[in-house]
Amino acid sequence: MRRLPGKVVTVRVVAGAVMLAALSLVGCSSGAKDQPEVAAPAAPAQPVIFSVVDLPPAQVHRLAVEGQGRVAALVRTSSATWLAEPPTPEATVSLIAESEDQILPLQAYRRLDADAQRDDFGLAQPQFVVRIQDAAGAEQVVSVGAVTFSGAGSYARLEGDPSHVYLLVRGTVDALRSVLKGERVNTPRSELETEILSESPDDGDPEEVVNPWLAQVLEEGQR
């Protein structure tokens, strides 16, 4: 999935595939038969994008990915170009230039109210750590752990936010892994994710939604 600068990818899916609040009908409590049913106010819709690090490329000064005995660090200049800090290979510059809009701002398609130390999240010993620094020098640190049960992405934790676990899409995690390794990483869709997609309902009223995972699915389908 690539996010174009200044644009958001939208896809159309059935209402049952997204986390939207349902509109319910309630009757009058007075018991009067001649009074019509009144629609209750709809509950606020749950967001379909969760910001982990809400910084677009233009507001980032330094991005580093650490893990597997490697460190890749890049600095973004005022002329919107990236420079690799030694010993980061120069090949990483072209990789980050191609994927900066996929990585930044760092977004999740789900947010769980959960203990990040649970073993199945893999965050106690993360696969890698991302450090994102703004122009003022403030740094935000994100740990990326195990792949989700469906293979659609990976669990992540934002330092200083102990109450939430975020789910990053596979494409974003691959882009970060590419920066770390200095070569392109493309993880194929898992069998379980493919099965989930094939079993999704295909009827009902369509809803226009914005969601990193759904946008990733749409892009993969157009290749």
PDB file of C-alpha atoms in Angstrom:
ATOM      1  CA  MET A   1       0.000   0.000   0.000  1.00  0.00           C
ATOM      2  CA  ARG A   2       1.298   3.453  -0.920  1.00  0.00           C
ATOM      3  CA  ARG A   3      -0.319   6.571   0.495  1.00  0.00           C
ATOM      4  CA  LEU A   4       0.000   9.463  -1.945  1.00  0.00           C
ATOM      5  CA  PRO A   5       1.104  12.757  -0.345  1.00  0.00           C
ATOM      6  CA  GLY A   6      -1.880  14.804   0.712  1.00  0.00           C
ATOM      7  CA  LYS A   7      -4.322  12.062  -0.242  1.00  0.00           C
ATOM      8  CA  VAL A   8      -6.049   9.202   1.529  1.00  0.00           C
ATOM      9  CA  VAL A   9      -6.812   5.929  -0.213  1.00  0.00           C
ATOM     10  CA  THR A  10     -10.503   5.066  -0.085  1.00  0.00           C
ATOM     11  CA  VAL A  11     -12.066   1.727  -0.833  1.00  0.00           C
ATOM     12  CA  ARG A  12     -15.623   0.470  -0.938  1.00  0.00           C
ATOM     13  CA  VAL A  13     -16.466  -2.567   1.101  1.00  0.00           C
ATOM     14  CA  VAL A  14     -19.604  -4.001   2.631  1.00  0.00           C
ATOM     15  CA  ALA A  15     -20.774  -2.575   5.907  1.00  0.00           C
ATOM     16  CA  GLY A  16     -20.184  -5.868   7.723  1.00  0.00           C
ATOM     17  CA  ALA A  17     -16.425  -5.716   6.968  1.00  0.00           C
ATOM     18  CA  VAL A  18     -15.695  -2.589   8.978  1.00  0.00           C
ATOM     19  CA  MET A  19     -16.071  -1.513  12.576  1.00  0.00           C
ATOM     20  CA  LEU A  20     -18.975   0.942  12.301  1.00  0.00           C
ATOM     21  CA  ALA A  21     -21.607   1.535  14.937  1.00  0.00           C
ATOM     22  CA  ALA A  22     -25.075   0.188  14.079  1.00  0.00           C
ATOM     23  CA  LEU A  23     -28.200   2.294  14.112  1.00  0.00           C
ATOM     24  CA  SER A  24     -30.760   0.609  16.357  1.00  0.00           C
ATOM     25  CA  LEU A  25     -34.498   1.232  16.712  1.00  0.00           C
ATOM     26  CA  VAL A  26     -36.209   1.473  20.047  1.00  0.00           C
ATOM     27  CA  GLY A  27     -39.926   1.631  20.877  1.00  0.00           C
ATOM     28  CA  CYS A  28     -41.662   4.015  23.223  1.00  0.00           C
ATOM     29  CA  SER A  29     -41.457   2.964  26.833  1.00  0.00           C
ATOM     30  CA  SER A  30     -44.905   4.394  27.598  1.00  0.00           C
ATOM     31  CA  GLY A  31     -46.609   1.407  25.984  1.00  0.00           C
ATOM     32  CA  ALA A  32     -48.854   3.636  23.799  1.00  0.00           C
ATOM     33  CA  LYS A  33     -49.738   1.748  20.646  1.00  0.00           C
ATOM     34  CA  ASP A  34     -50.354   4.798  18.495  1.00  0.00           C
ATOM     35  CA  GLN A  35     -46.870   6.243  18.877  1.00  0.00           C
ATOM     36  CA  PRO A  36     -44.354   5.376  16.138  1.00  0.00           C
ATOM     37  CA  GLU A  37     -40.982   3.870  16.882  1.00  0.00           C
ATOM     38  CA  VAL A  38     -38.226   6.410  17.185  1.00  0.00           C
ATOM     39  CA  ALA A  39     -34.699   5.888  15.942  1.00  0.00           C
ATOM     40  CA  ALA A  40     -32.159   6.203  18.714  1.00  0.00           C
ATOM     41  CA  PRO A  41     -29.173   8.491  18.071  1.00  0.00           C
ATOM     42  CA  ALA A  42     -26.376   6.600  16.379  1.00  0.00           C
ATOM     43  CA  ALA A  43     -23.347   5.856  18.521  1.00  0.00           C
ATOM     44  CA  PRO A  44     -20.161   7.607  17.416  1.00  0.00           C
ATOM     45  CA  ALA A  45     -18.449   5.634  14.646  1.00  0.00           C
ATOM     46  CA  GLN A  46     -15.238   3.949  15.646  1.00  0.00           C
ATOM     47  CA  PRO A  47     -12.199   5.307  13.796  1.00  0.00           C
ATOM     48  CA  VAL A  48     -10.777   3.105  11.067  1.00  0.00           C
ATOM     49  CA  ILE A  49      -7.296   4.591  11.250  1.00  0.00           C
ATOM     50  CA  PHE A  50      -5.320   4.917  14.465  1.00  0.00           C
ATOM     51  CA  SER A  51      -2.321   7.228  14.588  1.00  0.00           C
ATOM     52  CA  VAL A  52       0.753   5.733  16.210  1.00  0.00           C
ATOM     53  CA  VAL A  53       3.185   8.495  15.256  1.00  0.00           C
ATOM     54  CA  ASP A  54       1.275  11.368  13.694  1.00  0.00           C
ATOM     55  CA  LEU A  55       4.111  12.961  11.741  1.00  0.00           C
ATOM     56  CA  PRO A  56       4.116  13.290   7.933  1.00  0.00           C
ATOM     57  CA  PRO A  57       7.482  13.025   6.125  1.00  0.00           C
ATOM     58  CA  ALA A  58       7.911  16.805   5.980  1.00  0.00           C
ATOM     59  CA  GLN A  59       7.881  17.023   9.802  1.00  0.00           C
ATOM     60  CA  VAL A  60      10.381  14.205  10.377  1.00  0.00           C
ATOM     61  CA  HIS A  61      14.053  14.995  10.866  1.00  0.00           C
ATOM     62  CA  ARG A  62      15.424  11.516  11.574  1.00  0.00           C
ATOM     63  CA  LEU A  63      14.157   7.964  11.215  1.00  0.00           C
ATOM     64  CA  ALA A  64      16.027   4.949  12.534  1.00  0.00           C
ATOM     65  CA  VAL A  65      15.194   1.237  12.505  1.00  0.00           C
ATOM     66  CA  GLU A  66      17.086  -1.026  14.912  1.00  0.00           C
ATOM     67  CA  GLY A  67      17.001  -4.805  15.205  1.00  0.00           C
ATOM     68  CA  GLN A  68      18.580  -8.124  14.259  1.00  0.00           C
ATOM     69  CA  GLY A  69      22.002  -6.722  15.038  1.00  0.00           C
ATOM     70  CA  ARG A  70      21.561  -3.885  12.558  1.00  0.00           C
ATOM     71  CA  VAL A  71      20.886  -0.154  12.720  1.00  0.00           C
ATOM     72  CA  ALA A  72      19.684   1.901   9.759  1.00  0.00           C
ATOM     73  CA  ALA A  73      19.336   5.642  10.286  1.00  0.00           C
ATOM     74  CA  LEU A  74      18.409   8.408   7.871  1.00  0.00           C
ATOM     75  CA  VAL A  75      18.071  12.172   8.157  1.00  0.00           C
ATOM     76  CA  ARG A  76      15.555  14.146   6.104  1.00  0.00           C
ATOM     77  CA  THR A  77      16.852  17.501   4.948  1.00  0.00           C
ATOM     78  CA  SER A  78      14.988  20.758   4.413  1.00  0.00           C
ATOM     79  CA  SER A  79      15.096  20.046   0.674  1.00  0.00           C
ATOM     80  CA  ALA A  80      12.985  16.892   1.248  1.00  0.00           C
ATOM     81  CA  THR A  81      15.825  14.474   0.509  1.00  0.00           C
ATOM     82  CA  TRP A  82      17.094  11.678   2.735  1.00  0.00           C
ATOM     83  CA  LEU A  83      20.707  11.173   3.788  1.00  0.00           C
ATOM     84  CA  ALA A  84      22.016   7.904   5.230  1.00  0.00           C
ATOM     85  CA  GLU A  85      23.976   8.038   8.466  1.00  0.00           C
ATOM     86  CA  PRO A  86      27.097   5.835   8.334  1.00  0.00           C
ATOM     87  CA  PRO A  87      27.247   2.849   8.256  1.00  0.00           C
ATOM     88  CA  THR A  88      23.727   2.737   6.753  1.00  0.00           C
ATOM     89  CA  PRO A  89      24.085   1.648   3.086  1.00  0.00           C
ATOM     90  CA  GLU A  90      23.240   4.190   0.416  1.00  0.00           C
ATOM     91  CA  ALA A  91      20.702   1.763  -1.055  1.00  0.00           C
ATOM     92  CA  THR A  92      18.503   2.576   1.943  1.00  0.00           C
ATOM     93  CA  VAL A  93      18.071   6.150   0.665  1.00  0.00           C
ATOM     94  CA  SER A  94      16.168   5.033  -2.421  1.00  0.00           C
ATOM     95  CA  LEU A  95      14.103   2.600  -0.356  1.00  0.00           C
ATOM     96  CA  ILE A  96      12.958   5.262   2.115  1.00  0.00           C
ATOM     97  CA  ALA A  97      12.341   7.753  -0.703  1.00  0.00           C
ATOM     98  CA  GLU A  98       9.947   5.274  -2.336  1.00  0.00           C
ATOM     99  CA  SER A  99       8.156   4.280   0.858  1.00  0.00           C
ATOM    100  CA  GLU A 100       8.149   7.405   3.066  1.00  0.00           C
ATOM    101  CA  ASP A 101       4.436   7.968   2.447  1.00  0.00           C
ATOM    102  CA  GLN A 102       3.743   4.355   3.364  1.00  0.00           C
ATOM    103  CA  ILE A 103       5.647   4.662   6.639  1.00  0.00           C
ATOM    104  CA  LEU A 104       4.801   8.233   7.648  1.00  0.00           C
ATOM    105  CA  PRO A 105       2.630   9.121   9.389  1.00  0.00           C
ATOM    106  CA  LEU A 106       2.840   5.732  11.097  1.00  0.00           C
ATOM    107  CA  GLN A 107      -0.723   4.415  11.235  1.00  0.00           C
ATOM    108  CA  ALA A 108      -2.501   1.284  12.444  1.00  0.00           C
ATOM    109  CA  TYR A 109      -5.672  -0.410  11.238  1.00  0.00           C
ATOM    110  CA  ARG A 110      -6.582  -1.589  14.725  1.00  0.00           C
ATOM    111  CA  ARG A 111      -5.874  -0.581  18.321  1.00  0.00           C
ATOM    112  CA  LEU A 112      -6.320  -3.020  21.172  1.00  0.00           C
ATOM    113  CA  ASP A 113      -6.861  -2.150  24.813  1.00  0.00           C
ATOM    114  CA  ALA A 114      -4.455  -4.813  26.026  1.00  0.00           C
ATOM    115  CA  ASP A 115      -1.314  -5.530  28.016  1.00  0.00           C
ATOM    116  CA  ALA A 116       1.598  -5.145  25.596  1.00  0.00           C
ATOM    117  CA  GLN A 117       3.634  -7.649  27.620  1.00  0.00           C
ATOM    118  CA  ARG A 118       1.456 -10.597  26.576  1.00  0.00           C
ATOM    119  CA  ASP A 119       3.624 -13.292  25.017  1.00  0.00           C
ATOM    120  CA  ASP A 120       1.562 -13.601  21.834  1.00  0.00           C
ATOM    121  CA  PHE A 121       2.227  -9.958  20.918  1.00  0.00           C
ATOM    122  CA  GLY A 122       5.992 -10.501  20.839  1.00  0.00           C
ATOM    123  CA  LEU A 123       6.651  -7.006  22.155  1.00  0.00           C
ATOM    124  CA  ALA A 124       8.738  -7.940  25.194  1.00  0.00           C
ATOM    125  CA  GLN A 125      11.453  -8.870  22.700  1.00  0.00           C
ATOM    126  CA  PRO A 126      10.436  -7.004  19.540  1.00  0.00           C
ATOM    127  CA  GLN A 127      11.522  -7.867  16.019  1.00  0.00           C
ATOM    128  CA  PHE A 128      12.782  -4.301  15.602  1.00  0.00           C
ATOM    129  CA  VAL A 129      12.398  -0.794  17.023  1.00  0.00           C
ATOM    130  CA  VAL A 130      11.586   2.392  15.101  1.00  0.00           C
ATOM    131  CA  ARG A 131      12.759   5.797  16.293  1.00  0.00           C
ATOM    132  CA  ILE A 132      11.127   8.842  14.721  1.00  0.00           C
ATOM    133  CA  GLN A 133      12.436  12.298  15.583  1.00  0.00           C
ATOM    134  CA  ASP A 134      10.870  15.613  14.650  1.00  0.00           C
ATOM    135  CA  ALA A 135      12.653  18.863  13.820  1.00  0.00           C
ATOM    136  CA  ALA A 136      12.576  19.946  17.475  1.00  0.00           C
ATOM    137  CA  GLY A 137      14.413  16.798  18.536  1.00  0.00           C
ATOM    138  CA  ALA A 138      11.443  15.075  20.196  1.00  0.00           C
ATOM    139  CA  GLU A 139      11.650  11.329  19.606  1.00  0.00           C
ATOM    140  CA  GLN A 140       8.888   8.747  19.519  1.00  0.00           C
ATOM    141  CA  VAL A 141       9.794   5.069  19.789  1.00  0.00           C
ATOM    142  CA  VAL A 142       7.712   2.203  18.409  1.00  0.00           C
ATOM    143  CA  SER A 143       8.439  -1.479  19.013  1.00  0.00           C
ATOM    144  CA  VAL A 144       7.247  -3.949  16.367  1.00  0.00           C
ATOM    145  CA  GLY A 145       6.589  -7.482  17.534  1.00  0.00           C
ATOM    146  CA  ALA A 146       5.007 -10.686  16.253  1.00  0.00           C
ATOM    147  CA  VAL A 147       2.946 -11.090  13.115  1.00  0.00           C
ATOM    148  CA  THR A 148      -0.814 -11.056  13.790  1.00  0.00           C
ATOM    149  CA  PHE A 149      -2.731 -14.334  13.769  1.00  0.00           C
ATOM    150  CA  SER A 150      -4.051 -13.677  10.251  1.00  0.00           C
ATOM    151  CA  GLY A 151      -0.744 -12.494   8.820  1.00  0.00           C
ATOM    152  CA  ALA A 152      -2.305  -9.160   7.833  1.00  0.00           C
ATOM    153  CA  GLY A 153       0.224  -7.149   9.836  1.00  0.00           C
ATOM    154  CA  SER A 154       2.242  -7.002  13.039  1.00  0.00           C
ATOM    155  CA  TYR A 155       1.655  -5.948  16.629  1.00  0.00           C
ATOM    156  CA  ALA A 156       3.298  -2.703  17.748  1.00  0.00           C
ATOM    157  CA  ARG A 157       3.641  -0.625  20.898  1.00  0.00           C
ATOM    158  CA  LEU A 158       4.301   3.091  21.279  1.00  0.00           C
ATOM    159  CA  GLU A 159       6.665   3.945  24.104  1.00  0.00           C
ATOM    160  CA  GLY A 160       4.770   5.918  26.756  1.00  0.00           C
ATOM    161  CA  ASP A 161       1.438   4.348  25.779  1.00  0.00           C
ATOM    162  CA  PRO A 162       1.282   1.184  27.921  1.00  0.00           C
ATOM    163  CA  SER A 163      -2.473   0.659  27.577  1.00  0.00           C
ATOM    164  CA  HIS A 164      -2.638   0.011  23.836  1.00  0.00           C
ATOM    165  CA  VAL A 165      -1.329  -2.438  21.278  1.00  0.00           C
ATOM    166  CA  TYR A 166      -1.477  -1.340  17.646  1.00  0.00           C
ATOM    167  CA  LEU A 167      -1.762  -3.450  14.497  1.00  0.00           C
ATOM    168  CA  LEU A 168       0.385  -2.207  11.628  1.00  0.00           C
ATOM    169  CA  VAL A 169      -0.362  -3.417   8.118  1.00  0.00           C
ATOM    170  CA  ARG A 170       2.002  -5.872   6.456  1.00  0.00           C
ATOM    171  CA  GLY A 171       3.037  -3.342   3.786  1.00  0.00           C
ATOM    172  CA  THR A 172       4.160  -0.772   6.369  1.00  0.00           C
ATOM    173  CA  VAL A 173       6.128  -3.387   8.314  1.00  0.00           C
ATOM    174  CA  ASP A 174       7.755  -4.614   5.094  1.00  0.00           C
ATOM    175  CA  ALA A 175       8.769  -1.041   4.235  1.00  0.00           C
ATOM    176  CA  LEU A 176      10.423  -0.672   7.649  1.00  0.00           C
ATOM    177  CA  ARG A 177      12.131  -4.056   7.298  1.00  0.00           C
ATOM    178  CA  SER A 178      13.399  -2.941   3.885  1.00  0.00           C
ATOM    179  CA  VAL A 179      15.000   0.118   5.444  1.00  0.00           C
ATOM    180  CA  LEU A 180      16.606  -2.044   8.118  1.00  0.00           C
ATOM    181  CA  LYS A 181      17.967  -4.663   5.698  1.00  0.00           C
ATOM    182  CA  GLY A 182      18.912  -2.295   2.885  1.00  0.00           C
ATOM    183  CA  GLU A 183      16.933  -4.387   0.385  1.00  0.00           C
ATOM    184  CA  ARG A 184      13.303  -4.664  -0.578  1.00  0.00           C
ATOM    185  CA  VAL A 185      11.101  -6.970   1.521  1.00  0.00           C
ATOM    186  CA  ASN A 186       7.720  -8.151   0.215  1.00  0.00           C
ATOM    187  CA  THR A 187       5.907 -10.608   2.453  1.00  0.00           C
ATOM    188  CA  PRO A 188       3.173 -12.531   0.593  1.00  0.00           C
ATOM    189  CA  ARG A 189      -0.369 -12.634   1.900  1.00  0.00           C
ATOM    190  CA  SER A 190      -0.892 -15.542   4.280  1.00  0.00           C
ATOM    191  CA  GLU A 191      -3.312 -18.387   3.552  1.00  0.00           C
ATOM    192  CA  LEU A 192      -5.437 -17.395   6.558  1.00  0.00           C
ATOM    193  CA  GLU A 193      -5.748 -13.785   5.401  1.00  0.00           C
ATOM    194  CA  THR A 194      -6.749 -14.995   1.942  1.00  0.00           C
ATOM    195  CA  GLU A 195      -9.337 -17.287   3.516  1.00  0.00           C
ATOM    196  CA  ILE A 196     -10.761 -14.454   5.626  1.00  0.00           C
ATOM    197  CA  LEU A 197     -11.108 -12.275   2.538  1.00  0.00           C
ATOM    198  CA  SER A 198     -12.816 -15.042   0.560  1.00  0.00           C
ATOM    199  CA  GLU A 199     -15.358 -15.577   3.352  1.00  0.00           C
ATOM    200  CA  SER A 200     -16.227 -11.886   3.735  1.00  0.00           C
ATOM    201  CA  PRO A 201     -19.881 -11.174   2.952  1.00  0.00           C
ATOM    202  CA  ASP A 202     -20.465  -9.845  -0.549  1.00  0.00           C
ATOM    203  CA  ASP A 203     -23.965  -8.466  -0.139  1.00  0.00           C
ATOM    204  CA  GLY A 204     -25.551  -5.551   1.687  1.00  0.00           C
ATOM    205  CA  ASP A 205     -25.193  -1.810   1.265  1.00  0.00           C
ATOM    206  CA  PRO A 206     -21.620  -0.751   0.476  1.00  0.00           C
ATOM    207  CA  GLU A 207     -19.922   1.807   2.697  1.00  0.00           C
ATOM    208  CA  GLU A 208     -17.037   4.026   1.711  1.00  0.00           C
ATOM    209  CA  VAL A 209     -14.328   3.587   4.318  1.00  0.00           C
ATOM    210  CA  VAL A 210     -10.725   4.537   4.856  1.00  0.00           C
ATOM    211  CA  ASN A 211      -8.555   1.827   6.348  1.00  0.00           C
ATOM    212  CA  PRO A 212      -4.875   0.956   5.828  1.00  0.00           C
ATOM    213  CA  TRP A 213      -5.509  -2.791   5.695  1.00  0.00           C
ATOM    214  CA  LEU A 214      -8.415  -2.507   3.255  1.00  0.00           C
ATOM    215  CA  ALA A 215      -6.397  -0.138   1.075  1.00  0.00           C
ATOM    216  CA  GLN A 216      -3.558  -2.675   1.103  1.00  0.00           C
ATOM    217  CA  VAL A 217      -5.965  -5.413  -0.026  1.00  0.00           C
ATOM    218  CA  LEU A 218      -7.283  -3.221  -2.847  1.00  0.00           C
ATOM    219  CA  GLU A 219      -3.793  -2.382  -4.083  1.00  0.00           C
ATOM    220  CA  GLU A 220      -2.742  -6.021  -4.049  1.00  0.00           C
ATOM    221  CA  GLY A 221      -5.817  -6.910  -6.051  1.00  0.00           C
ATOM    222  CA  GLN A 222      -4.865  -4.417  -8.769  1.00  0.00           C
ATOM    223  CA  ARG A 223      -1.351  -5.793  -9.311  1.00  0.00           C
TER     224      ARG A 223
END
